[in-house]
Amino acid sequence: MKVTVSRKAHFNAAHRLYRKDWSFEKNDATFGKCNNPNFHGHNYDLIVSVTGEIDKETGYVIDMKVLKDIIKSEVEDALDHKNLNVEVPEFTTLNPTAENIAVVIYNKIKPKLSADLKLEITLYETPRNFVTYAGD
Ligand code: NI
């Protein structure tokens, strides 16, 4: 019997979507306002979901305190109030789209969990636009 537990988190960050190897015109046509050279911010909402067996002794899939601490160290401390392009090494050469941010978050959290737990990341860049990554 597998059960999924989820925790919500939040961070604010700035980014610019562009490719250094493209002209400003091509970046503008592809990324529009998100190509603003002076960056812009988002209020990101995050849902971290962990699926696994209920531990017979504790009744937990994962201790939510443990999950909370992992999210704090791997996501909030790393991304909150940061300029993703400038201050976060993972995005030095990777465009900080919601898709890529979700993959980066997954790759940071996954090694901190026991191997038998499945992880899914849902990242809201706006209340209406969100992406999901589960490691496939
Ligand atoms: Ni944006």
PDB file of C-alpha atoms and ligand atoms in Angstrom:
ATOM      1  CA  MET A   1       0.000   0.000   0.000  1.00  0.00           C
ATOM      2  CA  LYS A   2       1.574   3.223  -1.186  1.00  0.00           C
ATOM      3  CA  VAL A   3       0.604   6.604   0.225  1.00  0.00           C
ATOM      4  CA  THR A   4       1.611  10.063  -0.995  1.00  0.00           C
ATOM      5  CA  VAL A   5       2.354  12.847   1.476  1.00  0.00           C
ATOM      6  CA  SER A   6       2.940  16.418   0.340  1.00  0.00           C
ATOM      7  CA  ARG A   7       4.343  19.599   1.758  1.00  0.00           C
ATOM      8  CA  LYS A   8       3.887  23.094   0.367  1.00  0.00           C
ATOM      9  CA  ALA A   9       6.664  25.652   0.281  1.00  0.00           C
ATOM     10  CA  HIS A  10       7.241  29.060  -1.190  1.00  0.00           C
ATOM     11  CA  PHE A  11      10.091  31.184  -2.461  1.00  0.00           C
ATOM     12  CA  ASN A  12      10.564  34.441  -4.312  1.00  0.00           C
ATOM     13  CA  ALA A  13      13.176  34.662  -7.020  1.00  0.00           C
ATOM     14  CA  ALA A  14      14.177  36.730 -10.021  1.00  0.00           C
ATOM     15  CA  HIS A  15      15.128  35.440 -13.416  1.00  0.00           C
ATOM     16  CA  ARG A  16      15.593  36.243 -17.055  1.00  0.00           C
ATOM     17  CA  LEU A  17      14.798  33.747 -19.798  1.00  0.00           C
ATOM     18  CA  TYR A  18      17.247  33.997 -22.667  1.00  0.00           C
ATOM     19  CA  ARG A  19      20.056  32.248 -24.446  1.00  0.00           C
ATOM     20  CA  LYS A  20      23.433  33.936 -24.578  1.00  0.00           C
ATOM     21  CA  ASP A  21      24.050  32.439 -28.003  1.00  0.00           C
ATOM     22  CA  TRP A  22      20.880  33.995 -29.517  1.00  0.00           C
ATOM     23  CA  SER A  23      20.344  37.570 -30.709  1.00  0.00           C
ATOM     24  CA  PHE A  24      18.230  39.905 -28.596  1.00  0.00           C
ATOM     25  CA  GLU A  25      15.574  39.780 -31.337  1.00  0.00           C
ATOM     26  CA  LYS A  26      15.379  35.980 -31.291  1.00  0.00           C
ATOM     27  CA  ASN A  27      15.290  35.934 -27.489  1.00  0.00           C
ATOM     28  CA  ASP A  28      12.590  38.613 -27.544  1.00  0.00           C
ATOM     29  CA  ALA A  29      10.496  36.652 -30.050  1.00  0.00           C
ATOM     30  CA  THR A  30      10.843  33.455 -28.006  1.00  0.00           C
ATOM     31  CA  PHE A  31      10.715  34.665 -24.398  1.00  0.00           C
ATOM     32  CA  GLY A  32       8.905  38.036 -24.664  1.00  0.00           C
ATOM     33  CA  LYS A  33       8.749  39.966 -21.408  1.00  0.00           C
ATOM     34  CA  CYS A  34      10.660  37.183 -19.659  1.00  0.00           C
ATOM     35  CA  ASN A  35      13.727  38.301 -21.672  1.00  0.00           C
ATOM     36  CA  ASN A  36      13.812  41.651 -19.818  1.00  0.00           C
ATOM     37  CA  PRO A  37      17.581  42.288 -19.405  1.00  0.00           C
ATOM     38  CA  ASN A  38      16.902  43.755 -15.943  1.00  0.00           C
ATOM     39  CA  PHE A  39      15.260  40.534 -14.740  1.00  0.00           C
ATOM     40  CA  HIS A  40      11.817  40.130 -13.140  1.00  0.00           C
ATOM     41  CA  GLY A  41      10.480  38.279 -10.148  1.00  0.00           C
ATOM     42  CA  HIS A  42       8.038  35.487  -9.415  1.00  0.00           C
ATOM     43  CA  ASN A  43       6.387  34.218  -6.258  1.00  0.00           C
ATOM     44  CA  TYR A  44       6.967  30.523  -6.696  1.00  0.00           C
ATOM     45  CA  ASP A  45       4.776  28.002  -4.921  1.00  0.00           C
ATOM     46  CA  LEU A  46       6.121  24.511  -4.536  1.00  0.00           C
ATOM     47  CA  ILE A  47       4.494  21.191  -3.699  1.00  0.00           C
ATOM     48  CA  VAL A  48       6.865  18.397  -2.770  1.00  0.00           C
ATOM     49  CA  SER A  49       5.175  14.991  -2.825  1.00  0.00           C
ATOM     50  CA  VAL A  50       6.716  11.812  -1.478  1.00  0.00           C
ATOM     51  CA  THR A  51       5.202   8.393  -2.130  1.00  0.00           C
ATOM     52  CA  GLY A  52       6.047   5.219  -0.252  1.00  0.00           C
ATOM     53  CA  GLU A  53       4.946   2.540   2.151  1.00  0.00           C
ATOM     54  CA  ILE A  54       3.652   3.529   5.571  1.00  0.00           C
ATOM     55  CA  ASP A  55       6.293   2.630   8.147  1.00  0.00           C
ATOM     56  CA  LYS A  56       4.771  -0.001  10.453  1.00  0.00           C
ATOM     57  CA  GLU A  57       6.303   1.467  13.599  1.00  0.00           C
ATOM     58  CA  THR A  58       5.814   5.211  13.056  1.00  0.00           C
ATOM     59  CA  GLY A  59       2.797   5.227  10.758  1.00  0.00           C
ATOM     60  CA  TYR A  60       4.652   7.735   8.570  1.00  0.00           C
ATOM     61  CA  VAL A  61       5.718   7.609   4.915  1.00  0.00           C
ATOM     62  CA  ILE A  62       8.304  10.231   5.873  1.00  0.00           C
ATOM     63  CA  ASP A  63       8.618  12.360   8.994  1.00  0.00           C
ATOM     64  CA  MET A  64       7.306  15.747   7.797  1.00  0.00           C
ATOM     65  CA  LYS A  65       9.838  17.496  10.008  1.00  0.00           C
ATOM     66  CA  VAL A  66      12.583  15.769   8.040  1.00  0.00           C
ATOM     67  CA  LEU A  67      10.941  16.746   4.738  1.00  0.00           C
ATOM     68  CA  LYS A  68      10.513  20.326   5.960  1.00  0.00           C
ATOM     69  CA  ASP A  69      14.218  20.564   6.822  1.00  0.00           C
ATOM     70  CA  ILE A  70      15.252  19.133   3.440  1.00  0.00           C
ATOM     71  CA  ILE A  71      13.062  21.693   1.632  1.00  0.00           C
ATOM     72  CA  LYS A  72      14.526  24.482   3.743  1.00  0.00           C
ATOM     73  CA  SER A  73      18.151  23.587   3.089  1.00  0.00           C
ATOM     74  CA  GLU A  74      17.858  22.470  -0.540  1.00  0.00           C
ATOM     75  CA  VAL A  75      15.230  24.901  -1.878  1.00  0.00           C
ATOM     76  CA  GLU A  76      14.506  27.862   0.379  1.00  0.00           C
ATOM     77  CA  ASP A  77      18.085  28.573   1.470  1.00  0.00           C
ATOM     78  CA  ALA A  78      19.335  28.005  -2.089  1.00  0.00           C
ATOM     79  CA  LEU A  79      16.702  29.910  -4.093  1.00  0.00           C
ATOM     80  CA  ASP A  80      14.670  32.299  -1.927  1.00  0.00           C
ATOM     81  CA  HIS A  81      15.322  35.983  -2.711  1.00  0.00           C
ATOM     82  CA  LYS A  82      17.973  35.005  -5.245  1.00  0.00           C
ATOM     83  CA  ASN A  83      18.569  36.074  -8.795  1.00  0.00           C
ATOM     84  CA  LEU A  84      18.521  32.607 -10.324  1.00  0.00           C
ATOM     85  CA  ASN A  85      20.630  33.491 -13.383  1.00  0.00           C
ATOM     86  CA  VAL A  86      23.319  35.302 -11.390  1.00  0.00           C
ATOM     87  CA  GLU A  87      23.408  33.667  -7.956  1.00  0.00           C
ATOM     88  CA  VAL A  88      22.447  30.025  -8.407  1.00  0.00           C
ATOM     89  CA  PRO A  89      25.202  27.888  -9.972  1.00  0.00           C
ATOM     90  CA  GLU A  90      22.767  25.407 -11.558  1.00  0.00           C
ATOM     91  CA  PHE A  91      21.458  28.187 -13.833  1.00  0.00           C
ATOM     92  CA  THR A  92      24.777  29.588 -15.024  1.00  0.00           C
ATOM     93  CA  THR A  93      24.228  27.844 -18.343  1.00  0.00           C
ATOM     94  CA  LEU A  94      20.676  26.517 -17.867  1.00  0.00           C
ATOM     95  CA  ASN A  95      17.666  28.705 -18.680  1.00  0.00           C
ATOM     96  CA  PRO A  96      15.681  29.148 -15.415  1.00  0.00           C
ATOM     97  CA  THR A  97      12.287  28.214 -16.811  1.00  0.00           C
ATOM     98  CA  ALA A  98       9.747  26.669 -14.449  1.00  0.00           C
ATOM     99  CA  GLU A  99      10.503  23.343 -16.154  1.00  0.00           C
ATOM    100  CA  ASN A 100      14.227  23.557 -15.433  1.00  0.00           C
ATOM    101  CA  ILE A 101      13.713  24.887 -11.900  1.00  0.00           C
ATOM    102  CA  ALA A 102      11.471  21.890 -11.121  1.00  0.00           C
ATOM    103  CA  VAL A 103      14.130  19.485 -12.411  1.00  0.00           C
ATOM    104  CA  VAL A 104      16.861  21.225 -10.390  1.00  0.00           C
ATOM    105  CA  ILE A 105      14.722  21.053  -7.234  1.00  0.00           C
ATOM    106  CA  TYR A 106      14.002  17.361  -7.858  1.00  0.00           C
ATOM    107  CA  ASN A 107      17.694  16.615  -8.328  1.00  0.00           C
ATOM    108  CA  LYS A 108      18.581  18.429  -5.098  1.00  0.00           C
ATOM    109  CA  ILE A 109      15.912  16.746  -2.935  1.00  0.00           C
ATOM    110  CA  LYS A 110      15.970  13.183  -4.348  1.00  0.00           C
ATOM    111  CA  PRO A 111      19.410  12.198  -2.966  1.00  0.00           C
ATOM    112  CA  LYS A 112      18.294  13.311   0.521  1.00  0.00           C
ATOM    113  CA  LEU A 113      15.417  10.781   0.602  1.00  0.00           C
ATOM    114  CA  SER A 114      15.615   7.048   1.130  1.00  0.00           C
ATOM    115  CA  ALA A 115      15.938   5.323  -2.215  1.00  0.00           C
ATOM    116  CA  ASP A 116      12.582   3.519  -1.889  1.00  0.00           C
ATOM    117  CA  LEU A 117      10.617   6.807  -1.793  1.00  0.00           C
ATOM    118  CA  LYS A 118       9.219   8.302  -5.001  1.00  0.00           C
ATOM    119  CA  LEU A 119       9.436  12.074  -5.378  1.00  0.00           C
ATOM    120  CA  GLU A 120       7.263  14.439  -7.394  1.00  0.00           C
ATOM    121  CA  ILE A 121       7.814  18.186  -7.702  1.00  0.00           C
ATOM    122  CA  THR A 122       5.031  20.597  -8.673  1.00  0.00           C
ATOM    123  CA  LEU A 123       6.174  24.176  -9.186  1.00  0.00           C
ATOM    124  CA  TYR A 124       3.800  27.097  -9.685  1.00  0.00           C
ATOM    125  CA  GLU A 125       5.393  30.070 -11.426  1.00  0.00           C
ATOM    126  CA  THR A 126       2.053  31.878 -11.402  1.00  0.00           C
ATOM    127  CA  PRO A 127      -1.266  30.775  -9.877  1.00  0.00           C
ATOM    128  CA  ARG A 128      -2.258  29.446 -13.318  1.00  0.00           C
ATOM    129  CA  ASN A 129       1.032  28.156 -14.714  1.00  0.00           C
ATOM    130  CA  PHE A 130       2.649  25.153 -13.085  1.00  0.00           C
ATOM    131  CA  VAL A 131       4.889  22.260 -14.043  1.00  0.00           C
ATOM    132  CA  THR A 132       5.340  18.781 -12.629  1.00  0.00           C
ATOM    133  CA  TYR A 133       8.444  16.587 -12.635  1.00  0.00           C
ATOM    134  CA  ALA A 134       8.722  13.106 -11.149  1.00  0.00           C
ATOM    135  CA  GLY A 135      12.124  12.046 -12.382  1.00  0.00           C
ATOM    136  CA  ASP A 136      11.334  10.316 -15.676  1.00  0.00           C
TER     137      ASP A 136
HETATM  138 NI    NI B   1       9.380  34.896 -15.650  1.00  0.00          NI
END
